[in-house]
Short mmCIF file of C-alpha atoms in Angstrom, two decimals:
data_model
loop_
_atom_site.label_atom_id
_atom_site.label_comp_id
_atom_site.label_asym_id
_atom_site.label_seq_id
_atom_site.Cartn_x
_atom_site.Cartn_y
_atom_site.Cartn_z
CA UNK A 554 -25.65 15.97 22.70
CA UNK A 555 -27.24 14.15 19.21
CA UNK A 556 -30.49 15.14 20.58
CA UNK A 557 -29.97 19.10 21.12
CA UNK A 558 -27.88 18.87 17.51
CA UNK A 559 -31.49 17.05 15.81
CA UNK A 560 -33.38 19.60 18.01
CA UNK A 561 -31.42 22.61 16.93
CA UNK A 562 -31.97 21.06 13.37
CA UNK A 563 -35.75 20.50 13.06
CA UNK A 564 -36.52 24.33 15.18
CA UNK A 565 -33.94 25.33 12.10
CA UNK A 566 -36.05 23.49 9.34
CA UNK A 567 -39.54 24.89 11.29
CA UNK A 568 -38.57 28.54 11.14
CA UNK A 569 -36.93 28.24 7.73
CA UNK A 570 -40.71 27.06 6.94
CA UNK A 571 -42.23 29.89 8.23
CA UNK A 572 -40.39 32.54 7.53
CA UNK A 573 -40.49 31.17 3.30
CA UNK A 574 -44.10 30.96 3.39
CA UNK A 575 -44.19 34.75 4.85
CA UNK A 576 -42.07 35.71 2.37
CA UNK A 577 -43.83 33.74 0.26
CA UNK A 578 -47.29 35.31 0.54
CA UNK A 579 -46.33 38.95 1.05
CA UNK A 580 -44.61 38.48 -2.80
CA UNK A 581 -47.85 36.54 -4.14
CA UNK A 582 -50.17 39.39 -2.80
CA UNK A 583 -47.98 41.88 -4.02
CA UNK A 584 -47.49 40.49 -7.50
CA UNK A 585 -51.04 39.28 -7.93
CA UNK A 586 -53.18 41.45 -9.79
CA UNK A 587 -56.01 43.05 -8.98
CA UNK A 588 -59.39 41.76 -10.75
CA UNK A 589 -60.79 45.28 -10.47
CA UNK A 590 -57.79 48.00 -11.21
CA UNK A 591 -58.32 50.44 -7.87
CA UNK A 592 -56.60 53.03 -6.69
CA UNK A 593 -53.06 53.09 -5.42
CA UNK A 594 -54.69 53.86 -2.02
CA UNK A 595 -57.18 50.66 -2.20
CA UNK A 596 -53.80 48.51 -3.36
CA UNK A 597 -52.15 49.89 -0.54
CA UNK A 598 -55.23 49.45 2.06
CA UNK A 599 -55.62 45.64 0.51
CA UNK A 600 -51.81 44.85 1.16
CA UNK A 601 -52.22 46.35 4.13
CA UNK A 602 -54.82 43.73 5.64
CA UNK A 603 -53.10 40.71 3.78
CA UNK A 604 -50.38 41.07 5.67
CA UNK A 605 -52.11 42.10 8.75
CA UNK A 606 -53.84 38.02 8.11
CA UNK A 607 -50.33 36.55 7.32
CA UNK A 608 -48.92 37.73 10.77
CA UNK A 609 -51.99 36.83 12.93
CA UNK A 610 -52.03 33.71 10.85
CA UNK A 611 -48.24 33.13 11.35
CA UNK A 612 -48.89 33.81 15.72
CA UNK A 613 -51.59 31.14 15.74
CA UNK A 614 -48.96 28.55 13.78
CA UNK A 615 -46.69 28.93 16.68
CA UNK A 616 -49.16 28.51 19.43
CA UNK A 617 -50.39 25.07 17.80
CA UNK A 618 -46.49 23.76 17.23
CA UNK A 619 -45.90 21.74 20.09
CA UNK A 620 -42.31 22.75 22.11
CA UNK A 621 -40.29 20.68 24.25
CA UNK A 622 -40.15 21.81 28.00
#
């Protein structure tokens, strides 16, 4: 029973992780400016592929975090 609880905990403290640095990144990228000023378009195409990076990025983490079978 401790073990599921401290299992249930860590998955908790994992996702928690995860989902912060999303959040995290999609806010940096949105709030960072831009060296060159663009158009709304480019900012939009930009933001586009940053998050595009994020979730690929985010589908690799959880292939390389090792889960108990």
């Amino acid at each position: 029973m401790e073990e599921k609880k401290k299992k249930r905990l860590i998955d908790k403290i994992i996702m928690g992780a995860i989902i912060g640095g999303a959040i995290g990144s999609v806010l940096g990228a949105t709030m960072a400016p831009k060296e060159l000023a663009g158009s709304a378009k480019e900012k939009t195409k930009s933001l586009f592929y940053k998050v595009v990076r994020l979730i690929k990025r985010d589908k690799d983490l959880d292939k390389k975090i090792p889960t108990e079978k």
